[in-house]
XYZ file of C-alpha atoms in Angstrom:
581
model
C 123.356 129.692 99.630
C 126.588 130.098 98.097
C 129.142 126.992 97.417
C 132.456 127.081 98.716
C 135.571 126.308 96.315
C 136.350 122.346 96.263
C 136.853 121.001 99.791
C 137.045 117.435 101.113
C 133.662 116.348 101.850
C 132.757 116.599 105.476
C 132.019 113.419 107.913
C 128.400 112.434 107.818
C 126.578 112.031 111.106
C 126.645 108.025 112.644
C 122.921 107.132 111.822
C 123.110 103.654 112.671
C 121.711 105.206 116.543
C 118.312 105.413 114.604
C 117.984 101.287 114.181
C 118.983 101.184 117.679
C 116.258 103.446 118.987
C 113.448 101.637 116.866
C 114.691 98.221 117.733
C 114.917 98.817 121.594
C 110.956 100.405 121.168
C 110.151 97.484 119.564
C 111.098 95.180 121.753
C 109.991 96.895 124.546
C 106.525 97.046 123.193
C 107.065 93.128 122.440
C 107.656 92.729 126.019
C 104.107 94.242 127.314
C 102.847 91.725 126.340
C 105.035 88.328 128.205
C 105.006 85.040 127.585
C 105.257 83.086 124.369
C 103.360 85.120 121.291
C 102.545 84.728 117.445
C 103.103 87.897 115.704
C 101.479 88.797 112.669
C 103.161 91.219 110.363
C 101.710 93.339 107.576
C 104.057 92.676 103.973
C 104.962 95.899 103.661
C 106.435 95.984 106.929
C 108.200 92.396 106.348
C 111.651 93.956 104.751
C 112.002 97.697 107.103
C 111.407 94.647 110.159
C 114.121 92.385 108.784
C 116.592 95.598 108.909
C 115.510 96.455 112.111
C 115.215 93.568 113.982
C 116.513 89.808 112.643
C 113.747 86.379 113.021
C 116.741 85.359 115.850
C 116.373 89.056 117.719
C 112.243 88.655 117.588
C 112.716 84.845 119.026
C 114.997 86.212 121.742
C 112.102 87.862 123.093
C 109.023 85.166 123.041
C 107.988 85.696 119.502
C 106.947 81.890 118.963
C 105.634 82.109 115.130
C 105.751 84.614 112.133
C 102.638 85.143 109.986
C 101.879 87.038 107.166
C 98.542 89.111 107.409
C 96.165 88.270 104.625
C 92.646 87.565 103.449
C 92.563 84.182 104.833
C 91.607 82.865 108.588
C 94.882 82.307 110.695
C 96.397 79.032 111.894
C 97.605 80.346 114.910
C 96.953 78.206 118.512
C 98.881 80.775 120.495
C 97.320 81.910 124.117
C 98.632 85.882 122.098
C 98.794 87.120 119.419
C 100.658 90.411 118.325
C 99.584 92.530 115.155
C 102.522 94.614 113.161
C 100.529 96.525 111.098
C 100.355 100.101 109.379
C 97.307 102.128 110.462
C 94.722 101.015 107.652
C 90.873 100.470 107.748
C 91.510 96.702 105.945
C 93.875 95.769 108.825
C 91.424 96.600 111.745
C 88.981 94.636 110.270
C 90.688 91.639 109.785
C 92.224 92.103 113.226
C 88.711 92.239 114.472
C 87.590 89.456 112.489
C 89.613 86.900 113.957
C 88.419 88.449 117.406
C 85.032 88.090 116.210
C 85.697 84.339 115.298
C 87.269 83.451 118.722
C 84.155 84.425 120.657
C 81.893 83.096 118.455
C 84.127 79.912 119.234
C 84.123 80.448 122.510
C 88.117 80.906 122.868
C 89.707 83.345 125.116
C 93.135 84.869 123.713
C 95.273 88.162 124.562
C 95.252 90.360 121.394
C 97.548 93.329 120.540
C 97.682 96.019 117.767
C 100.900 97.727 117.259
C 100.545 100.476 114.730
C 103.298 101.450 112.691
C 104.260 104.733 112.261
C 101.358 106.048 113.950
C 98.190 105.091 115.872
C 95.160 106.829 113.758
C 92.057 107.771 115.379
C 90.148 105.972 112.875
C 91.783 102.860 113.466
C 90.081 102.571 116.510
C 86.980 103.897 115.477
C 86.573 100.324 113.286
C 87.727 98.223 116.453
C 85.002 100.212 118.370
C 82.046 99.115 115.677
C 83.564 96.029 115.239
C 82.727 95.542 118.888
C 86.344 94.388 120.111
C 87.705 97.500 121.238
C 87.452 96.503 124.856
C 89.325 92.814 123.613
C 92.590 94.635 121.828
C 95.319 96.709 123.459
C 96.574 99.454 121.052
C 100.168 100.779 120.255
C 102.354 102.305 118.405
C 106.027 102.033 117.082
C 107.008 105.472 115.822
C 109.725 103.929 113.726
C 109.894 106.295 110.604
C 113.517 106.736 109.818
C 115.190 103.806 108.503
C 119.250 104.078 107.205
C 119.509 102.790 103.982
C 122.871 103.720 103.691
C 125.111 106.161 105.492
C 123.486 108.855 103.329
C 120.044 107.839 102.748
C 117.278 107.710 104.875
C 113.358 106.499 104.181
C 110.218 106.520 105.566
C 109.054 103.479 103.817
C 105.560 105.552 103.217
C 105.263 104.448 99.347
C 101.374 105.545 99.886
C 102.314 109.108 101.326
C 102.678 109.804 97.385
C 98.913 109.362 96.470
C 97.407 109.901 99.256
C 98.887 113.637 99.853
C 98.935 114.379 96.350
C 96.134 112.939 94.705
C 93.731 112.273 97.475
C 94.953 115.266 99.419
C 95.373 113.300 102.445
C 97.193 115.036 105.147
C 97.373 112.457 107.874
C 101.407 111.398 107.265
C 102.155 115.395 107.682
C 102.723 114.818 111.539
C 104.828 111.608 110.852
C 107.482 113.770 108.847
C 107.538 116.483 111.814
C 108.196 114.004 114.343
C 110.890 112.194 112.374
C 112.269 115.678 111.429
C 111.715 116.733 115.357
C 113.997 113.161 116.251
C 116.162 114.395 113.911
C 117.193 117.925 115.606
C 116.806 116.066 118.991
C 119.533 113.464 118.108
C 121.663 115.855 115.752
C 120.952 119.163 117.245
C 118.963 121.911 115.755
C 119.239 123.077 111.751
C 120.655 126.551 111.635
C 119.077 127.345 108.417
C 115.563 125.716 107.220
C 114.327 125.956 103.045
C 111.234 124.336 101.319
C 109.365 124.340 98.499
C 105.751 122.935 98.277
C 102.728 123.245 100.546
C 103.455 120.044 102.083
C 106.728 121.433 102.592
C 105.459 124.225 104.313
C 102.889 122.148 106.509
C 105.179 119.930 107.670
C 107.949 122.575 109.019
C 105.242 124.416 110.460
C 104.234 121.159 112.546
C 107.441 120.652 113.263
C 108.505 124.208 114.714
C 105.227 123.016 117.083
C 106.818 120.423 118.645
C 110.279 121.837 119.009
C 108.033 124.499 120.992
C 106.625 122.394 123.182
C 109.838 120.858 124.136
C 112.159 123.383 123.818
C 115.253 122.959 125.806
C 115.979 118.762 124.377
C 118.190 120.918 121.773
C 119.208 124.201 123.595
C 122.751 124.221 123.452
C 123.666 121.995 121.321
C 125.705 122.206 118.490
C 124.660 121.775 115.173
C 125.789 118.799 113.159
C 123.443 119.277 110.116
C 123.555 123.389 108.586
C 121.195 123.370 106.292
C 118.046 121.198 105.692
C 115.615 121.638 102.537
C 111.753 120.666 102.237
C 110.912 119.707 98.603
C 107.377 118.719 97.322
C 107.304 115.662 95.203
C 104.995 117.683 92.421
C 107.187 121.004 92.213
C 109.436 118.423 89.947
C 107.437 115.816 88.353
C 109.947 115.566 85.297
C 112.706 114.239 86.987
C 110.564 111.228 88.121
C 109.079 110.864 85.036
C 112.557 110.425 83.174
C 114.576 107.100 82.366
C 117.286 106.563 84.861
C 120.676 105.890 83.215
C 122.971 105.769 86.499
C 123.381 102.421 87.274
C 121.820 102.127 90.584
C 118.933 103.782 88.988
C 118.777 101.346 86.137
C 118.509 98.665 88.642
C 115.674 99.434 90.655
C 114.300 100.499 87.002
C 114.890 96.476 85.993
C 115.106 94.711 89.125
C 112.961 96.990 92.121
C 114.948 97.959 94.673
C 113.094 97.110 97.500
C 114.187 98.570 101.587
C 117.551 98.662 100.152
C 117.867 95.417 98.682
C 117.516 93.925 95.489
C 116.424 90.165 94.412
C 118.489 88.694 90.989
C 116.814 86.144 89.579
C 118.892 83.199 87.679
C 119.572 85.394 84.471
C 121.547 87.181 86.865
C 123.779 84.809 88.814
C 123.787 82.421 85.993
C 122.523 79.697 88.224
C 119.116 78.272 89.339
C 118.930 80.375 92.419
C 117.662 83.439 93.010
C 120.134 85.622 95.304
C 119.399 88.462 97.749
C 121.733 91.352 97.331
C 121.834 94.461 99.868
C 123.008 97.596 98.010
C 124.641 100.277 100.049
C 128.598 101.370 100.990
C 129.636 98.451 102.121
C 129.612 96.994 98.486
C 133.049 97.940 97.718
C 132.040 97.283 93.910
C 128.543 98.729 93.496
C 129.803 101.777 95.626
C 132.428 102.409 93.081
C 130.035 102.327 90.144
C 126.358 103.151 91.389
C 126.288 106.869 90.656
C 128.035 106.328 87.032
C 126.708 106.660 84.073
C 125.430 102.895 82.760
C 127.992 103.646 79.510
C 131.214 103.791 81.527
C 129.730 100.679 84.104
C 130.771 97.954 81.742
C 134.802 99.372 81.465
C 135.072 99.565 84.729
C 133.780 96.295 85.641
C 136.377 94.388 82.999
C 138.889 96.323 84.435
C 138.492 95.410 87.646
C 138.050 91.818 86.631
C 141.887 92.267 85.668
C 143.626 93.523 88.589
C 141.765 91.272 90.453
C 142.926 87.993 88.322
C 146.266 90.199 88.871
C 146.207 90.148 92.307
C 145.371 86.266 92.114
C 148.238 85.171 90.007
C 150.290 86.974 92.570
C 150.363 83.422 94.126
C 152.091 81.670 91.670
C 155.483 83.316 92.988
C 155.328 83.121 96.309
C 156.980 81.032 98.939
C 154.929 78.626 102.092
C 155.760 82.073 104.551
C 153.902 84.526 101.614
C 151.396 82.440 100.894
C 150.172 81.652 104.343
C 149.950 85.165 104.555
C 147.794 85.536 101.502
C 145.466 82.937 102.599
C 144.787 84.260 105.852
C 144.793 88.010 105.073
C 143.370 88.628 101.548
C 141.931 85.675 99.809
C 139.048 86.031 101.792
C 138.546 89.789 100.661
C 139.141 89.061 97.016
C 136.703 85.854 96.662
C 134.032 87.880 98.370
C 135.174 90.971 95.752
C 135.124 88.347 93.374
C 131.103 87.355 93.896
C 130.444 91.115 93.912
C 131.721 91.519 90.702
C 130.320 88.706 89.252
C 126.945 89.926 90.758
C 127.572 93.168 89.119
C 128.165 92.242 85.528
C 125.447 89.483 85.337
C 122.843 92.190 86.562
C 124.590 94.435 83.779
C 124.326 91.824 81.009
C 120.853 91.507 82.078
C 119.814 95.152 81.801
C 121.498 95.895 79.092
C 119.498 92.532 77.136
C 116.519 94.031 78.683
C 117.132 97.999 77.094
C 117.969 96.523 74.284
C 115.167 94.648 73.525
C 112.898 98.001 74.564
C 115.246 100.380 71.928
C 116.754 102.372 74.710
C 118.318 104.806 72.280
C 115.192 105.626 70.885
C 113.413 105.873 73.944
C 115.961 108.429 75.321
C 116.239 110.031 71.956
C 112.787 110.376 72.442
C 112.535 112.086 75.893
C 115.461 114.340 75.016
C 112.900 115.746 72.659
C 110.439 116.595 74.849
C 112.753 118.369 77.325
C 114.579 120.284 74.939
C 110.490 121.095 72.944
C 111.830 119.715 69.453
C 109.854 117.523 67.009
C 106.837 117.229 69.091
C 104.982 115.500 66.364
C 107.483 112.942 66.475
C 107.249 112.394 69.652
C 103.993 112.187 70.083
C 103.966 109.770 66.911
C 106.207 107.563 68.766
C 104.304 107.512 72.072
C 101.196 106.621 69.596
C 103.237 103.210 67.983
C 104.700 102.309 71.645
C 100.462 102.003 72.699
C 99.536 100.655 69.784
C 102.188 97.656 70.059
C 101.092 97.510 73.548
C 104.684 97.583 75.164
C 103.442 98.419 78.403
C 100.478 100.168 79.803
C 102.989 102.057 82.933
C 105.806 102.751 80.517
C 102.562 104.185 77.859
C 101.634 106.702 80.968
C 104.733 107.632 81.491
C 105.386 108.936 78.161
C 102.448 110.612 77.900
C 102.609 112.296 81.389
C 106.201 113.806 79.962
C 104.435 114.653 77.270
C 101.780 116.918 78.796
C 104.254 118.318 81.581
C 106.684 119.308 79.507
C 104.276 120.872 77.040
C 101.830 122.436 79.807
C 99.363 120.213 79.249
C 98.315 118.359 76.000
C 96.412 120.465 73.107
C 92.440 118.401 73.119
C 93.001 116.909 69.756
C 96.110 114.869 71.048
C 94.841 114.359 74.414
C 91.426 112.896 72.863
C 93.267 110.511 70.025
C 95.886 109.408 73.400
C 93.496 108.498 75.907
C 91.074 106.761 73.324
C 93.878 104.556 71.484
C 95.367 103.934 75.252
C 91.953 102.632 76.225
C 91.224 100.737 73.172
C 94.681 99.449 73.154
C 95.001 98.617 77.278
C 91.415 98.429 78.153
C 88.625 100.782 79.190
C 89.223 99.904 83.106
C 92.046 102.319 82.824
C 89.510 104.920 82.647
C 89.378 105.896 86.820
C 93.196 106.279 86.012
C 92.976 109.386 83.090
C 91.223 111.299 86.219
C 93.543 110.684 88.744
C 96.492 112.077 86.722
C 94.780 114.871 85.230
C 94.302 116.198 89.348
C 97.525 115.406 90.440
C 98.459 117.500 87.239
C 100.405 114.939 85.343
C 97.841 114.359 81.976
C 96.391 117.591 81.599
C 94.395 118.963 78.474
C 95.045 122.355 77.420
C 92.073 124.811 77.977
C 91.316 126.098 74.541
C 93.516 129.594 73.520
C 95.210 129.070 77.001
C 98.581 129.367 77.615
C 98.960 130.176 81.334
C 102.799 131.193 80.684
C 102.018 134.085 77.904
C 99.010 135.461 80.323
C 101.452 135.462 83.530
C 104.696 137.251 81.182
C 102.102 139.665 79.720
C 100.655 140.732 83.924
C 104.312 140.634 85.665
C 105.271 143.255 83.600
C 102.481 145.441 84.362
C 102.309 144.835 87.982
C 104.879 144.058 90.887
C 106.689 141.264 91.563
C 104.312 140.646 95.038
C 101.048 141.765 93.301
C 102.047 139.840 89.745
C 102.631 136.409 92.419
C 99.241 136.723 94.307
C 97.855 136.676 90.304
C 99.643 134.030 89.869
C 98.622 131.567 92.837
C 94.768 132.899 91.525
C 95.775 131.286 88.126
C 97.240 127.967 89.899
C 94.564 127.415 91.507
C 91.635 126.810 89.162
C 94.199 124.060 87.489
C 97.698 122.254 88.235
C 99.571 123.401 85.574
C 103.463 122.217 85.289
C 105.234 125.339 83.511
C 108.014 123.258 82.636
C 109.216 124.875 79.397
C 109.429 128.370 81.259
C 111.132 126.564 84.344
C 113.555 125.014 82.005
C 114.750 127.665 80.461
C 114.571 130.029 83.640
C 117.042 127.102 85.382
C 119.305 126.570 82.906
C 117.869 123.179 82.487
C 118.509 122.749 78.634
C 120.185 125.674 77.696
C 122.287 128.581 79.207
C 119.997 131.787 80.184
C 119.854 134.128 82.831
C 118.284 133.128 85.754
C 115.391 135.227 87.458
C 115.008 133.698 91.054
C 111.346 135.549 91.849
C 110.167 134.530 88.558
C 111.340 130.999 88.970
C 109.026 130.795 92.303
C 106.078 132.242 90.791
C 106.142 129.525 87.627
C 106.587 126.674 90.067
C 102.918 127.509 92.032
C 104.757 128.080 95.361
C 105.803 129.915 97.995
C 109.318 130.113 98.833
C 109.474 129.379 102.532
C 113.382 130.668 103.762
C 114.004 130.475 107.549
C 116.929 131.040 108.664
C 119.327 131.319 111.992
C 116.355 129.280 114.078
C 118.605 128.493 116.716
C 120.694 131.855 116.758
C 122.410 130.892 120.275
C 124.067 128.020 118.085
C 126.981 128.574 116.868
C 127.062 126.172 113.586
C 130.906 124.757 112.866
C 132.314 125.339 109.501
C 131.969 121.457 109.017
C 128.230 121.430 109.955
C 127.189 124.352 107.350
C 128.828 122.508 104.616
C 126.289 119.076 105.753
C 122.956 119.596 103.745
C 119.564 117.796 104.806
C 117.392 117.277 101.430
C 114.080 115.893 102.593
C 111.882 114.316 99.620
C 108.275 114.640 100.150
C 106.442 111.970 97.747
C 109.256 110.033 96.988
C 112.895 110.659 95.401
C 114.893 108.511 92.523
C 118.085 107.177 92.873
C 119.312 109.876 89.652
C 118.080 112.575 92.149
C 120.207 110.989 94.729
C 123.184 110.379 92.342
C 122.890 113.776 91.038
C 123.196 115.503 94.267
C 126.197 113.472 95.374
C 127.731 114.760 92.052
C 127.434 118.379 93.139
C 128.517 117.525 96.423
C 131.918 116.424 95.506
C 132.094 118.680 93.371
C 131.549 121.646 95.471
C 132.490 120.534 98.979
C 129.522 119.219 100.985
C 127.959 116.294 101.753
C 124.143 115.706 101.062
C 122.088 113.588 103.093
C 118.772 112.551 102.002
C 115.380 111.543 103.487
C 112.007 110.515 101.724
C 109.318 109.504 102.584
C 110.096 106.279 100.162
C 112.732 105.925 97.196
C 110.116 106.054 93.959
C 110.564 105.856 90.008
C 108.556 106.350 87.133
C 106.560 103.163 87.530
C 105.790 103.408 91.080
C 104.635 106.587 90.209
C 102.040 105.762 87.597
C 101.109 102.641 89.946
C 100.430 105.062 92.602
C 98.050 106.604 90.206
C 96.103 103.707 88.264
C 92.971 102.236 89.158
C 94.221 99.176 88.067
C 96.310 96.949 89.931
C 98.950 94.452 88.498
């Protein structure tokens, strides 16, 4: 796809119709069941719910009391009760145990499940042994696209990350086609479809099912999206793994971002409350500064401290007529600016206390050197004193999953003296957690006299491109290798080569999957082709986000984004370890 010279950006498609459509299911679903109800909601559901649908919306329609689900028996005296829950074994059971405790009590209540996403098969297997099947009514809300902001779109699926690509789970594969197949419905068909990853690949092919079997919702519509990517989580673990330095990165780094919000403790607003901040467009002053570099956050922050104390002192001039108009048309903007920016630099102070404290230089001095492959003794020295002074047992993983990926897996000697001094230093119950990153492919020992790179070089040049990448998916399968170094310098990543697209595909392990003109009776606009769809499958940061609205002002278009859940390099490793904070 070739970029156009610098254009304005083009309009982005009105998503807020998305928390309309959920809301109105909700309630709807709500309303099967009338009369006054408890509802029980599942935590991870607590924050999407709140941006969906308010405590006052929920009362509006007979929602009497909230509860949290949790290991302990419920309070509730309600003649109904109403489960929000995500589709897991743990919640059927406790769903059925309070069942199971009314009868044995000889209480008769109205019970209902609604499942969120998606109702799983399973799910009712458990109410079905639990023997209170016949007692519950089953649902589902298929709310899976929630607006973050007017460019970001997520899932909320944290789990889809270990589950597809460590347990190789594929049950959240028909969740992405249907919010992909809502998608084309509301903003017409995709002209042109990429992807990367097998995941990638399943879910488009689930997709194109659906918009079979209804064909004729988007017949004739006009496209407002052109082009729409599929990209597997593990085609790119380095990205992930990396320290964000854009500021909006650095916060959910410090603070966890969580549904688009963020919670600042007292070291924040300097006072002894805690404050709830929502992060998106509307915030005039994180807008201006969330994709920027953290070096150049601090300037702009004083400076805008100034012409706002300029735009105070305007006062001190004016007469009764002037400043009646002040008060009633822009004091109120510039005290709530005001907050903003006083929000801003206290979470700035705070980071930059925090990073520090941790020797940020070092640490990214550090990581530099295991992109670019210099001083790997160093670095590996350096990830040996940060376990040894027991820093942190996610940061410790993290380091040493660069480590391996960016060096194709760890030689046995370092990979040995790592894992023992990690599990001497953090504890042998970390153990369980070694295996599940060495098969997701992110702590990998080198096989001995291996280098999978060298043996693929040495074959594509004696066979075809075709025959040399059916060699190479042989090779990829008997181990998850990363390729990284090749990759890099393929890409451009670190330093300027030529680029060789075929032999770029065959070092990342996948197939290219290019479709393109689906919907050749659509005529895309000009405007629509220069809209791009980037769906994240596993999780993306907010540097991948930042880094693609970069390139889109800098070439023209406008990126929109959808994962199944905005991720860093903690979540990551927690996604991965056995052991639970």
């Amino acid at each position: 796809m070739a970029f156009p010279h610098r254009l304005d950006a083009p309009e982005l498609p009105d998503f807020s119709m998305l928390k309309r459509l959920a809301r109105d299911q909700l309630i709807y679903l709500l309303e099967q069941l009338p009369g006054k109800k408890d509802l029980f909601i599942e935590a991870d559901l607590m924050s999407p719910l709140d941006r969906i649908a308010n405590v006052s919306i929920l009362k509006q329609h007979e929602v009497d009391k909230l509860y949290k689900v949790e290991n302990k028996p419920a309070v509730s005296s309600s003649e109904q009760l109403c489960f929000l829950v995500r589709p897991r074994i743990k919640n059927m059971r406790y769903v059925a145990s309070l069942v199971n405790a009314d009868k044995l009590a000889g209480r008769t209540r109205k019970y209902k499940v609604i499942f969120s996403p998606q109702k799983f098969h399973a799910c009712e297997m458990v109410l079905e042994e639990e023997g209170v099947y016949g007692d519950v009514s089953c649902d589902e809300w298929a709310f899976s696209l929630l607006p973050l902001d007017v460019d970001l779109l997520s899932m909320e699926l944290p789990e889809f990350f270990r589950d597809y690509f460590l347990e190789g789970d594929q049950r959240w594969i028909n969740t992405v086609a249907q919010a992909l197949h809502l998608l084309s419905t509301l903003y017409g068909p995709f002209p042109n479809c990429y992807g990367i990853g097998r995941c990638a690949k399943m879910s488009y092919e689930l997709w194109r099912i659906l918009e079979q079997e209804e064909d004729g919702e988007t017949k004739g519509r006009r496209p407002e999206i052109g082009h729409i990517f599929l990209l597997d989580r593990d085609v790119d673990f380095v990205t992930a793994l990396c320290s964000q330095v854009v500021y909006e990165g650095l916060v959910d780094d410090t603070f966890r971002i969580k549904c688009g919000s963020v919670d600042f403790g007292p070291e924040v607003t300097s006072s002894d409350r805690s404050l709830k901040v929502l992060l998106n467009a509307e915030d005039k002053v994180f807008n201006e500064i969330r994709n920027e570099h953290f070096s150049n956050v601090f300037g702009f922050l004083s400076q805008k401290a100034r012409n706002l104390q300029a735009q105070y002192d305007r006062r001190r001039g004016m007469d009764i007529k002037q400043m009646k108009n002040f008060v009633s048309q822009e004091l109120k903007g510039l005290k709530q600016e005001h907050r903003l920016l006083s929000v801003h630099i206290g979470a700035c102070e705070s980071i930059m206390k925090k990073k520090t404290k941790q020797d940020f230089q070092e640490l990214i001095k550090t990581e530099h050197a295991l992109l670019e492959g210099f001083n790997i003794r160093e670095s590996t020295s350096y990830i040996e004193e940060h376990i040894d002074r027991q820093v942190s047992p996610i940061e410790s993983l993290r380091l040493m999953c660069l480590l391996s990926i960016t060096e194709n897996g760890l030689i046995p000697k370092d990979y040995r003296s790592l894992k023992t001094q990690y599990l001497q230093s953090y504890g042998p119950e970390h153990l369980l957690t070694f295996s599940n990153l060495r098969r997701a492919g992110l702590l990998t020992e080198q096989a001995p006299g291996d280098t999978l790179t060298a043996v693929e070089s040495k074959v594509s040049k004696l066979v075809t491109d075709k025959a040399a990448g059916k060699i190479t998916d042989a090779f990829s399968s008997l181990a998850k290798r990363s390729n990284f170094r090749a990759i890099s310098k393929k890409l451009n990543l670190v330093r300027r080569i030529g680029t060789d697209r075929a032999a770029v595909l065959r070092l990342l392990n996948c197939s290219e999957l290019a479709f393109t003109d689906m919907t050749k009776e659509d005529k895309a606009s000009s405007e629509s082709l220069r809209l791009i769809l980037v769906v994240f499958l596993g999780g993306c940061t907010f540097s991948e986000i930042s880094a693609l609205r970069f390139l889109g002002r800098e070439k023209g278009y406008r990126f929109i984004f959808l994962t199944t859940a905005v991720t860093n390099s903690a979540r990551l490793m927690e996604a991965m370890s056995e052991v639970k904070a």
